[in-house]
PDB file of C-alpha atoms in Angstrom:
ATOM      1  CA  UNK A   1       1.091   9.619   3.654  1.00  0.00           C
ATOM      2  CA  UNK A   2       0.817  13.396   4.528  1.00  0.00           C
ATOM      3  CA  UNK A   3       0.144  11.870   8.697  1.00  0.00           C
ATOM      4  CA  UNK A   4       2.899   9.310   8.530  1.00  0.00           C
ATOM      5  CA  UNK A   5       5.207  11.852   6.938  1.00  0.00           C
ATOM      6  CA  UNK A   6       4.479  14.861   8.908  1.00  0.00           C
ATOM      7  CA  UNK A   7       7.574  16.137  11.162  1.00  0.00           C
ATOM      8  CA  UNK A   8       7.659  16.489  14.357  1.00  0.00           C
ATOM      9  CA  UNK A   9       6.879  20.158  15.573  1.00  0.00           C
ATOM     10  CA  UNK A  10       9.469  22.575  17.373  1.00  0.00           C
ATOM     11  CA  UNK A  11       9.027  22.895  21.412  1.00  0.00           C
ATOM     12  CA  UNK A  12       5.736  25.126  21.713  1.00  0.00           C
ATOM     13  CA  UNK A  13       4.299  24.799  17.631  1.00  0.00           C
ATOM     14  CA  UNK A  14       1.559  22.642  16.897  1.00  0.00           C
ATOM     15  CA  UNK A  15       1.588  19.784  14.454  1.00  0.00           C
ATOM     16  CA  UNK A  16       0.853  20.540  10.614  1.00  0.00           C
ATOM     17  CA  UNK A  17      -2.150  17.750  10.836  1.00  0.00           C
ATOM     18  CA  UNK A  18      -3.850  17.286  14.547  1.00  0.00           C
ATOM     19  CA  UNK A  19      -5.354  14.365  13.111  1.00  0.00           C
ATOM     20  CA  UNK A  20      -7.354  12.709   9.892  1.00  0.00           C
ATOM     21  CA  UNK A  21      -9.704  15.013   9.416  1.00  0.00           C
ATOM     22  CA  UNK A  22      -8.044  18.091   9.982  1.00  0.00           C
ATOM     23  CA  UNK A  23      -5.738  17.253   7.558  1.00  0.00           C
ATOM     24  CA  UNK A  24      -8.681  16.592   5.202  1.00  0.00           C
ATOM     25  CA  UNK A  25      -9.999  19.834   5.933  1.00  0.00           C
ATOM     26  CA  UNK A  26      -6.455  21.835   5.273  1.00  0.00           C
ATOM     27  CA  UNK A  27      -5.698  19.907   1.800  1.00  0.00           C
ATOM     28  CA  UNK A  28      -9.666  20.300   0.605  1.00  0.00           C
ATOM     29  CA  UNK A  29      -8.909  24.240   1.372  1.00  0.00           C
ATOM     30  CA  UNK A  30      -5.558  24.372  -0.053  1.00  0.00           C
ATOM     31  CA  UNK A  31      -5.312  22.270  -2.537  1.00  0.00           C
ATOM     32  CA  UNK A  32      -9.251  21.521  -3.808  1.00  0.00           C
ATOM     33  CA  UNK A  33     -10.607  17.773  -4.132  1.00  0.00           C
ATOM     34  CA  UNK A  34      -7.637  17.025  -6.636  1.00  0.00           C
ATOM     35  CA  UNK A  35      -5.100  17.615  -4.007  1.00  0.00           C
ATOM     36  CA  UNK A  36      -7.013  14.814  -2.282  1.00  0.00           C
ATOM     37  CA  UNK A  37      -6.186  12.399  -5.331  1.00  0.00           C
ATOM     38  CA  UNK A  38      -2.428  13.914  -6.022  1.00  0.00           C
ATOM     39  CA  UNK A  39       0.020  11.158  -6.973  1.00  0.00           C
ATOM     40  CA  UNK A  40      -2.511   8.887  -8.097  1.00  0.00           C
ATOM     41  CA  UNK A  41      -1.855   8.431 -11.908  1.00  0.00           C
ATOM     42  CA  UNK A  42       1.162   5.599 -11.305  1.00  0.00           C
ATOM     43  CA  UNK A  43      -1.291   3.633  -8.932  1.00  0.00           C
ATOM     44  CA  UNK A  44      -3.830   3.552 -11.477  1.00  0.00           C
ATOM     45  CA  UNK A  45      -1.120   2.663 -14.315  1.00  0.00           C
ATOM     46  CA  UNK A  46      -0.440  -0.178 -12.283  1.00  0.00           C
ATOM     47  CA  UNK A  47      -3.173  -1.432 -10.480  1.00  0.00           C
ATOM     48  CA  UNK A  48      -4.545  -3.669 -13.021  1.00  0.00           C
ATOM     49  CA  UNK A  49      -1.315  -5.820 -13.879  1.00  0.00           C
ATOM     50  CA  UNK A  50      -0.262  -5.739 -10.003  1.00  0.00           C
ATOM     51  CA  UNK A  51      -3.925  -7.130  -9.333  1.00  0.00           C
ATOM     52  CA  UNK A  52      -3.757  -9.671 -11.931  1.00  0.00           C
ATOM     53  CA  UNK A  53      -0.239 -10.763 -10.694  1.00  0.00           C
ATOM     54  CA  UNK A  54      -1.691 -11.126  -7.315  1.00  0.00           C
ATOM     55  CA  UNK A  55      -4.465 -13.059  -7.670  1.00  0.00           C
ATOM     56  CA  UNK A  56      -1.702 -15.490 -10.169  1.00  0.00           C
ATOM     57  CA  UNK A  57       0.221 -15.406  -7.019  1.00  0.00           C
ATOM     58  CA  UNK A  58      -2.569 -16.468  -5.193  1.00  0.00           C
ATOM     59  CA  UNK A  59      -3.646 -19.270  -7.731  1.00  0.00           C
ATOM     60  CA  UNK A  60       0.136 -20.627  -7.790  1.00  0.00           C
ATOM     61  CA  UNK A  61       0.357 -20.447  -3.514  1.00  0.00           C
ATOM     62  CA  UNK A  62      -2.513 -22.665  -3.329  1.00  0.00           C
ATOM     63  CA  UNK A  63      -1.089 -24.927  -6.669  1.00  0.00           C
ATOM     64  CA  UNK A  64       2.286 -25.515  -4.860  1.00  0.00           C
ATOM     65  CA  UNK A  65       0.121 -26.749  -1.776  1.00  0.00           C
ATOM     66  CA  UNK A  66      -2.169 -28.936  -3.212  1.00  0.00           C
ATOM     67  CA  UNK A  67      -1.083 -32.666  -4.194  1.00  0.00           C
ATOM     68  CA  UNK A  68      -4.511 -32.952  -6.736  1.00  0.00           C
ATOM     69  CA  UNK A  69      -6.618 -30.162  -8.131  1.00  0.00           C
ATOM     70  CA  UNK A  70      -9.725 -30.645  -6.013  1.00  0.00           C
ATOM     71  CA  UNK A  71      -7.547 -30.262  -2.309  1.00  0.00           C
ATOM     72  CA  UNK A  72      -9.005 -28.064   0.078  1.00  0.00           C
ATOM     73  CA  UNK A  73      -6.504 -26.047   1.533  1.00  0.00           C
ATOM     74  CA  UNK A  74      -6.616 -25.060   5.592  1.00  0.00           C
ATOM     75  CA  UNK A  75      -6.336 -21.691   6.322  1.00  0.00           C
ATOM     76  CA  UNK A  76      -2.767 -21.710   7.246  1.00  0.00           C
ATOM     77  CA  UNK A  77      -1.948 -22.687   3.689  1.00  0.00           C
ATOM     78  CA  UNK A  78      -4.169 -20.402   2.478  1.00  0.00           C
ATOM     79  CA  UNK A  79      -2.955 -17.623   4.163  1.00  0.00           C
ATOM     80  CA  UNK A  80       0.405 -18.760   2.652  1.00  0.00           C
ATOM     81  CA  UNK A  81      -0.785 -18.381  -0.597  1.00  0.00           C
ATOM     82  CA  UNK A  82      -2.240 -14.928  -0.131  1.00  0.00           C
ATOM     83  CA  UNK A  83       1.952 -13.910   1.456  1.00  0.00           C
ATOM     84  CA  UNK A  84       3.110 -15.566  -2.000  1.00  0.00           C
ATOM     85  CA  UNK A  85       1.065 -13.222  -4.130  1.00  0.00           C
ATOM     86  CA  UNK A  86       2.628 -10.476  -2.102  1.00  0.00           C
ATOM     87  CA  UNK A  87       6.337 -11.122  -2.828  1.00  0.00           C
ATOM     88  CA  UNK A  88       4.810 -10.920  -6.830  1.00  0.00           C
ATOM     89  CA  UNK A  89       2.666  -7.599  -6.320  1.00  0.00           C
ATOM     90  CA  UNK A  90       5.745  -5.538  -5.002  1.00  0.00           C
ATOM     91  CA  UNK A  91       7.719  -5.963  -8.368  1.00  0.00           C
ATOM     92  CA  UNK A  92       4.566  -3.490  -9.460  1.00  0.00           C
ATOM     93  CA  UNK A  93       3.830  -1.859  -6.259  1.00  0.00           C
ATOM     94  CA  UNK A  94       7.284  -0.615  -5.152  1.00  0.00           C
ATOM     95  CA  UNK A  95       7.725   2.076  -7.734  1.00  0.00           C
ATOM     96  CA  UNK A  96       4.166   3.039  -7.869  1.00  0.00           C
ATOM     97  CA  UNK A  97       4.286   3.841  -4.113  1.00  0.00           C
ATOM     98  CA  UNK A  98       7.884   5.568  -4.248  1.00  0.00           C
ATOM     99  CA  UNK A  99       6.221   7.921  -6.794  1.00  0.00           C
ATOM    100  CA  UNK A 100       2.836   8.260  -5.039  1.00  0.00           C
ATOM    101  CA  UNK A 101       4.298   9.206  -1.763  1.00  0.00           C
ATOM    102  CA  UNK A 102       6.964  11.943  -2.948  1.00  0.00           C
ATOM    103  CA  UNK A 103       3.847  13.754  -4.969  1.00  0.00           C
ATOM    104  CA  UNK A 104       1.262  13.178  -2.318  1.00  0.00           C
ATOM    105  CA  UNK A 105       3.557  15.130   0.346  1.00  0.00           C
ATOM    106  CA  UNK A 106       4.981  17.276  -2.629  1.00  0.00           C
ATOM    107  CA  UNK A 107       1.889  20.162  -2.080  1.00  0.00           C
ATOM    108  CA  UNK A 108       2.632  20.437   1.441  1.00  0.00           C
ATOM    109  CA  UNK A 109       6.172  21.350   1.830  1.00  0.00           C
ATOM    110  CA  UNK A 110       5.304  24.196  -0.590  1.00  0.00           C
ATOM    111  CA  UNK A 111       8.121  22.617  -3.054  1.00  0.00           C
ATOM    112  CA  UNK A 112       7.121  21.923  -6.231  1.00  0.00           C
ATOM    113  CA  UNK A 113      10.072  19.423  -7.443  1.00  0.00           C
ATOM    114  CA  UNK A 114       7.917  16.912 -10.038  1.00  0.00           C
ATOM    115  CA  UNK A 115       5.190  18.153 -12.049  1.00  0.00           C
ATOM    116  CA  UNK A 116       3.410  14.697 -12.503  1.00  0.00           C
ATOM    117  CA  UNK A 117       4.608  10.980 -11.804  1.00  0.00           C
ATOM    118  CA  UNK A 118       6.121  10.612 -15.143  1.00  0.00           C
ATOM    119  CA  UNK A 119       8.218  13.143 -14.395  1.00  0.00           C
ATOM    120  CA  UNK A 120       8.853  12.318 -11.093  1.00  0.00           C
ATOM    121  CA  UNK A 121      10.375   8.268 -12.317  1.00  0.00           C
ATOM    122  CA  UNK A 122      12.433  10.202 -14.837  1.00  0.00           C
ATOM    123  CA  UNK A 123      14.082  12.198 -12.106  1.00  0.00           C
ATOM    124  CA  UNK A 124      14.108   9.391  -9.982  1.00  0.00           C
ATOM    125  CA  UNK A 125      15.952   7.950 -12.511  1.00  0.00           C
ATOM    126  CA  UNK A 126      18.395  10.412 -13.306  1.00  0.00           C
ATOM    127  CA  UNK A 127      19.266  10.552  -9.913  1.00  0.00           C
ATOM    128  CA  UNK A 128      19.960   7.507  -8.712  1.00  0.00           C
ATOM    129  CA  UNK A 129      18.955   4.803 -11.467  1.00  0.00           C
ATOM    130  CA  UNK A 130      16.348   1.902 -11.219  1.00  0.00           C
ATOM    131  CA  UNK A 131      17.566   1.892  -7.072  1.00  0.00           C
ATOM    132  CA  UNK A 132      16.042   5.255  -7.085  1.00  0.00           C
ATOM    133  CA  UNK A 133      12.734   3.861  -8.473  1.00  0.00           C
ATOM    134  CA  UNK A 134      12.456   0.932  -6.446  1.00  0.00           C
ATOM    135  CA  UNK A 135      13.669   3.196  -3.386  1.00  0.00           C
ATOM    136  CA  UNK A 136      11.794   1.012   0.050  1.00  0.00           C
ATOM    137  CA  UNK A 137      10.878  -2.247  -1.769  1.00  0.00           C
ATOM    138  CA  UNK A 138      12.074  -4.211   0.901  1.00  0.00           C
ATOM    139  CA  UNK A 139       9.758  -2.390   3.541  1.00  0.00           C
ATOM    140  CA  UNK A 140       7.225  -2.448   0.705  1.00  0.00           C
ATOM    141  CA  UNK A 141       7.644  -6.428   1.255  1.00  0.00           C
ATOM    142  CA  UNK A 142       7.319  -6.077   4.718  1.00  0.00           C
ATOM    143  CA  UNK A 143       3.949  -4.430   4.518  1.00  0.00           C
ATOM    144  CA  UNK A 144       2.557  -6.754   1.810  1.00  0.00           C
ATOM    145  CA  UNK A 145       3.349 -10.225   2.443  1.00  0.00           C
ATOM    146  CA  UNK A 146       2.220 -10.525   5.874  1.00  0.00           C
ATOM    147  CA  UNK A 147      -1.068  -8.266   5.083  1.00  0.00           C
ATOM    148  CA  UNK A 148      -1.971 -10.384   1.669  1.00  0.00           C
ATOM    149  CA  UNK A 149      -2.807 -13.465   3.231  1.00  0.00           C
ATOM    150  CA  UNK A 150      -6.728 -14.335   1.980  1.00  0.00           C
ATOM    151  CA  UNK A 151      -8.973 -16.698   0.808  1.00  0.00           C
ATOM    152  CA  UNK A 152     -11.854 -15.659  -1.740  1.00  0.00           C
ATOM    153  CA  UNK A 153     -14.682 -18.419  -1.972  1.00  0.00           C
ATOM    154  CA  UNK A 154     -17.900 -18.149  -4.141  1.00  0.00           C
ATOM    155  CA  UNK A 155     -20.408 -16.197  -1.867  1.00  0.00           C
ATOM    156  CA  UNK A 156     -22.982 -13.765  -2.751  1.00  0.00           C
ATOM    157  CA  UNK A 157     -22.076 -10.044  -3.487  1.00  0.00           C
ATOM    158  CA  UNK A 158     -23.255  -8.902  -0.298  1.00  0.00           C
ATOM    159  CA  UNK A 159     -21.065 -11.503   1.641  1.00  0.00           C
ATOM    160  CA  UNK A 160     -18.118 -10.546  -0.848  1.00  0.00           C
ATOM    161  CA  UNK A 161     -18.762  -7.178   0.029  1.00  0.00           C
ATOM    162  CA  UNK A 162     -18.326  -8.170   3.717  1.00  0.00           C
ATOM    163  CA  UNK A 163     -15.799 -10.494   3.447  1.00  0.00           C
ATOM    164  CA  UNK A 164     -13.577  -7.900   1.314  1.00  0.00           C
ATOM    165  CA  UNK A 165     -13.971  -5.067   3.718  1.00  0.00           C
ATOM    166  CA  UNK A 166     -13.425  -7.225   6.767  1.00  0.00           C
ATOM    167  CA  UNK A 167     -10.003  -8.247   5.068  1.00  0.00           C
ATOM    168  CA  UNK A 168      -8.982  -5.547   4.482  1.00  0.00           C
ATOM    169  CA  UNK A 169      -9.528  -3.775   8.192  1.00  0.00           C
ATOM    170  CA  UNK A 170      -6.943  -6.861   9.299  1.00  0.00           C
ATOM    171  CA  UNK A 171      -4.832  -6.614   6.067  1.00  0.00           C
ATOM    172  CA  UNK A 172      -4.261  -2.912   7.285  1.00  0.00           C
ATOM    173  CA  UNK A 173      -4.022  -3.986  10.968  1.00  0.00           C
ATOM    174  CA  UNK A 174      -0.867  -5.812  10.501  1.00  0.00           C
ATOM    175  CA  UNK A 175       0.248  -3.055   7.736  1.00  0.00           C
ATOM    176  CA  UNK A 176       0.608  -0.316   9.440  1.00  0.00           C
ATOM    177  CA  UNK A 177       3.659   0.344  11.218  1.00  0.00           C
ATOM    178  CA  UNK A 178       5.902  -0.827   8.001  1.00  0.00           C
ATOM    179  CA  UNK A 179       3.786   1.442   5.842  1.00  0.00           C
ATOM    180  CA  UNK A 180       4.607   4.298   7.958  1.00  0.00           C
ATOM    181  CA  UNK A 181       8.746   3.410   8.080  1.00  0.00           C
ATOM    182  CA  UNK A 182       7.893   2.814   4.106  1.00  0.00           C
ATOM    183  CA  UNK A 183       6.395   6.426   3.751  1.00  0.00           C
ATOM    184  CA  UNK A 184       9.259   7.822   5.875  1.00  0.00           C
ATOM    185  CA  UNK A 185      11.848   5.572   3.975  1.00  0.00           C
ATOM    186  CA  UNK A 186      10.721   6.468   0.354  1.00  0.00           C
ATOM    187  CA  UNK A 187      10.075  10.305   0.975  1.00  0.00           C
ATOM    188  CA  UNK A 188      13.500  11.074   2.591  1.00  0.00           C
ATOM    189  CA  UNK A 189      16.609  13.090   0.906  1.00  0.00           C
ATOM    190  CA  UNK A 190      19.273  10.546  -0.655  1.00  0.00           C
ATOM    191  CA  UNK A 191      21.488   9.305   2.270  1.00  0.00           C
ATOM    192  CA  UNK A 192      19.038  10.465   5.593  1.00  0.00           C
ATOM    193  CA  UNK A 193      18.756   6.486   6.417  1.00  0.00           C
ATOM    194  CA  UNK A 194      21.840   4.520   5.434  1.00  0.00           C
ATOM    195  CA  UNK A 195      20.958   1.382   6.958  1.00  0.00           C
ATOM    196  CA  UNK A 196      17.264   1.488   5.490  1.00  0.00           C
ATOM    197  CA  UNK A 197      14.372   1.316   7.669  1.00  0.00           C
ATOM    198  CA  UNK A 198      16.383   0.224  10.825  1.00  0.00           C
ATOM    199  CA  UNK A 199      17.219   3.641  11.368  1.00  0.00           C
ATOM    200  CA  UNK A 200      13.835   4.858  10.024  1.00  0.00           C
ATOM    201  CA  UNK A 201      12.477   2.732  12.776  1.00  0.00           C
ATOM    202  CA  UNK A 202      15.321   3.886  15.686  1.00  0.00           C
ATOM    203  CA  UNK A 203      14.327   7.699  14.414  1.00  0.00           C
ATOM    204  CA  UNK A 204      10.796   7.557  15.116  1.00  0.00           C
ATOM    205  CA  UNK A 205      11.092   4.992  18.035  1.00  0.00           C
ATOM    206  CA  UNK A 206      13.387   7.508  20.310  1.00  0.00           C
ATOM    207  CA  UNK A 207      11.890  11.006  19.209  1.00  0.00           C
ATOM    208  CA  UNK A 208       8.202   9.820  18.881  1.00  0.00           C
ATOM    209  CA  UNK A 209       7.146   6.780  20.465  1.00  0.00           C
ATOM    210  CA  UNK A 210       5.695   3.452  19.365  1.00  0.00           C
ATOM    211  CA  UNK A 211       2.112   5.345  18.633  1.00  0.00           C
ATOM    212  CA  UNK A 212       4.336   6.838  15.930  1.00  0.00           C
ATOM    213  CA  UNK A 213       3.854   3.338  13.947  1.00  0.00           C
ATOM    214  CA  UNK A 214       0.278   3.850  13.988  1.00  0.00           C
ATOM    215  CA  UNK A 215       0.434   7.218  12.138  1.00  0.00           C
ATOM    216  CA  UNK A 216      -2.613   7.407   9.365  1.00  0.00           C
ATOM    217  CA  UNK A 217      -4.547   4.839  11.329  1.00  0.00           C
ATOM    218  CA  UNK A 218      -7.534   6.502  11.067  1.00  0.00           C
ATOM    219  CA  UNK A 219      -7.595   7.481   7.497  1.00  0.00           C
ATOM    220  CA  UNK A 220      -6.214   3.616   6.803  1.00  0.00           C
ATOM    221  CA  UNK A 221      -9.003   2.312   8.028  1.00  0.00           C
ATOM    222  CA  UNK A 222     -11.907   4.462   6.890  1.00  0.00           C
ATOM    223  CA  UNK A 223     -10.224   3.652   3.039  1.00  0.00           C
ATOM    224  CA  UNK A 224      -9.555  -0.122   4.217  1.00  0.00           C
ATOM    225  CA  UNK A 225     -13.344  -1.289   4.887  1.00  0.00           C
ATOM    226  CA  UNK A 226     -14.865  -0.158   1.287  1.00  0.00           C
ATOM    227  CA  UNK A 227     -11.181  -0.876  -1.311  1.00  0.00           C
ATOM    228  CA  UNK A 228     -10.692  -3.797  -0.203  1.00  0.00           C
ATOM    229  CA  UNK A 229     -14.736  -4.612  -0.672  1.00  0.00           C
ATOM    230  CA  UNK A 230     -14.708  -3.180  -3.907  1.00  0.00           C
ATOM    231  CA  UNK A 231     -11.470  -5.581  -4.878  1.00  0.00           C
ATOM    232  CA  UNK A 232     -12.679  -8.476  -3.761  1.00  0.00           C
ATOM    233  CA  UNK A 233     -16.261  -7.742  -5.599  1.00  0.00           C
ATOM    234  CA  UNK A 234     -14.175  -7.209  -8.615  1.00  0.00           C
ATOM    235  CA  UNK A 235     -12.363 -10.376  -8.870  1.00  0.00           C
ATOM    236  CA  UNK A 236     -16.016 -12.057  -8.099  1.00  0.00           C
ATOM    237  CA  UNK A 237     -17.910 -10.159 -11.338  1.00  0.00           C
ATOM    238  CA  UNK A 238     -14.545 -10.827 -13.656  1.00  0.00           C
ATOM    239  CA  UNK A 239     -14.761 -14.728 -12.771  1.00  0.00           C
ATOM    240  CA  UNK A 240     -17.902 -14.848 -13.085  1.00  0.00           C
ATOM    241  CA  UNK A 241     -17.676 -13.123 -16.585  1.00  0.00           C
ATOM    242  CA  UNK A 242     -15.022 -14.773 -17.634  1.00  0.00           C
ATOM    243  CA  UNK A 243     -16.901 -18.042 -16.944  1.00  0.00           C
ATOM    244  CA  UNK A 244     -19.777 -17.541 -18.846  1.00  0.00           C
ATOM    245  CA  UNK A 245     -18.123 -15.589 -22.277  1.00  0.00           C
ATOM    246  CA  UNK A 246     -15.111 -18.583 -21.880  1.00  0.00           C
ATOM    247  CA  UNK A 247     -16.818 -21.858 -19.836  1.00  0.00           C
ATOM    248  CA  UNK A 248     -13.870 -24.026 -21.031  1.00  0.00           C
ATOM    249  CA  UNK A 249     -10.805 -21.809 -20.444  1.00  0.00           C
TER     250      UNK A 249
END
C-alpha cells in the first residue's frame, strides 16, 4: 500500500520508496517489525467470515451450474464460480481494506490521525457515514471478481501447496492495477476523485505512466506465492476435519 500510495517526487527529489525492499528496510528502521503488520487487526477480524463466505460463494457458483449433484463443471464455469464468491467476499473485504490502507500509510506521512482500526471506522463514520466505510467497494469488486476465479480438488498437501501458491501468483496478476487505483481511491482526502476511480485512473495514467498500475508488484507477489498456499491448505485440513468429526453433514 505504502508503493502504490507513494506520491510522486518534486523535479530533482528522489522517491520516498526506490522499490520493495527499500521500503522494507525504511519501515523495519522506523517503525520496528510492527510497523510491518500496521493496520492489520480489521483483516484479521474479518478474514474468517469473508473466507467462509467465499468458499459458500464458491459452493453456490458451481450449484447454479450444475443440473445434478455429481456434474463436473469445465473450467470456464468454474472460474465463474470462483468471480461469484468474489461479489460475496467484498461485503467483508471493502471496509477491512478502507481501514487497512489509511493505517498502513498512516506512519509514513508522519500524521497520526487514528490510533487503531476501531477508531479509525468510528471516524470514518462520523465523517461520512457507512459511504465512508465502504469508501472503493466498487474498485474493491474490480480487483476481486476477476482474480477469485479457482477450482480446489482433493490433492495431496504438497500439490495443494502448489496449486494455492500458483493461484494466487495469477489471482494477483490480473489484480494489480485495480488494487493500486483501490489504494489510491480509499486513502485520498474526501472529494480528491469525484468521479471514483476514473479519475484515479486519468491521474496516474497522465503524470505516471501505465507502469504506475503495477506499483507493489514485487512485494504482491513475494506475499502471493505462500497466502494463497497457506489458504488453500486451510480449506483442505478444515474439510477434511470436518469430514471425519461430522461424515454425514
Amino acid at each position: 500500500v505504502r508503493l502504490q500510495t507513494q506520491p510522486k517526487p518534486q523535479p530533482g527529489q528522489p522517491l520516498l520508496y526506490s522499490g520493495t525492499f527499500d521500503c522494507f528496510r525504511k519501515t523495519l528502521v522506523g517503525e520496528g517489525v510492527r510497523g510491518l503488520y500496521r493496520g492489520m487487526a480489521a483483516p484479521i477480524i474479518g478474514v474468517t467470515p469473508m473466507f467462509a463466505v467465499c468458499f459458500f460463494g464458491f459452493g453456490l457458483g458451481k450449484r447454479l451450474q450444475q443440473r445434478k449433484p455429481d456434474d463436473v463443471l469445465t473450467y470456464p464455469q468454474l472460474f465463474a464460480a470462483g468471480m461469484l464468491s468474489g461479489v460475496f467476499t467484498t461485503v467483508i473485504m471493502a471496509p477491512g481494506e478502507r481501514i487497512k490502507c489509511l493505517l498502513q500509510i498512516q506512519a509514513a506521512t508522519g500524521e497520526t490521525k487514528y490510533s487503531g482500526s476501531l477508531d479509525c471506522a468510528k471516524q470514518l463514520y462520523r465523517e461520512a457515514g457507512i459511504r465512508g466505510v465502504y469508501k472503493g467497494t466498487v474498485l474493491t469488486l474490480m480487483r476481486d471478481v476477476p482474480a477469485s476465479g479457482k477450482s480446489v480438488s482433493d490433492l495431496s498437501a504438497p500439490r495443494i501447496l502448489l496449486a494455492g501458491g500458483l493461484a494466487g501468483i495469477f489471482n494477483w496478476a490480473v489484480a494489480i492495477p485495480p488494487d493500486v487505483l483501490k489504494s489510491r481511491f480509499q486513502t485520498a482526502p474526501s472529494g480528491k476523485y469525484p468521479n471514483g476511480f476514473r479519475d484515479v485512473l486519468r491521474e496516474l495514467l497522465r503524470e505516471e505512466g501505465v507502469a504506475s498500475l503495477y506499483k507493489g508488484f514485487t512485494a504482491v507477489m513475494i506475499r502471493a506465492f505462500p497466502a494463497n498456499a497457506a489458504c488453500f491448505l486451510g480449506f483442505e485440513v478444515a474439510m477434511k476435519f470436518l469430514n471425519w468429526i461430522a461424515p454425514g453433514l
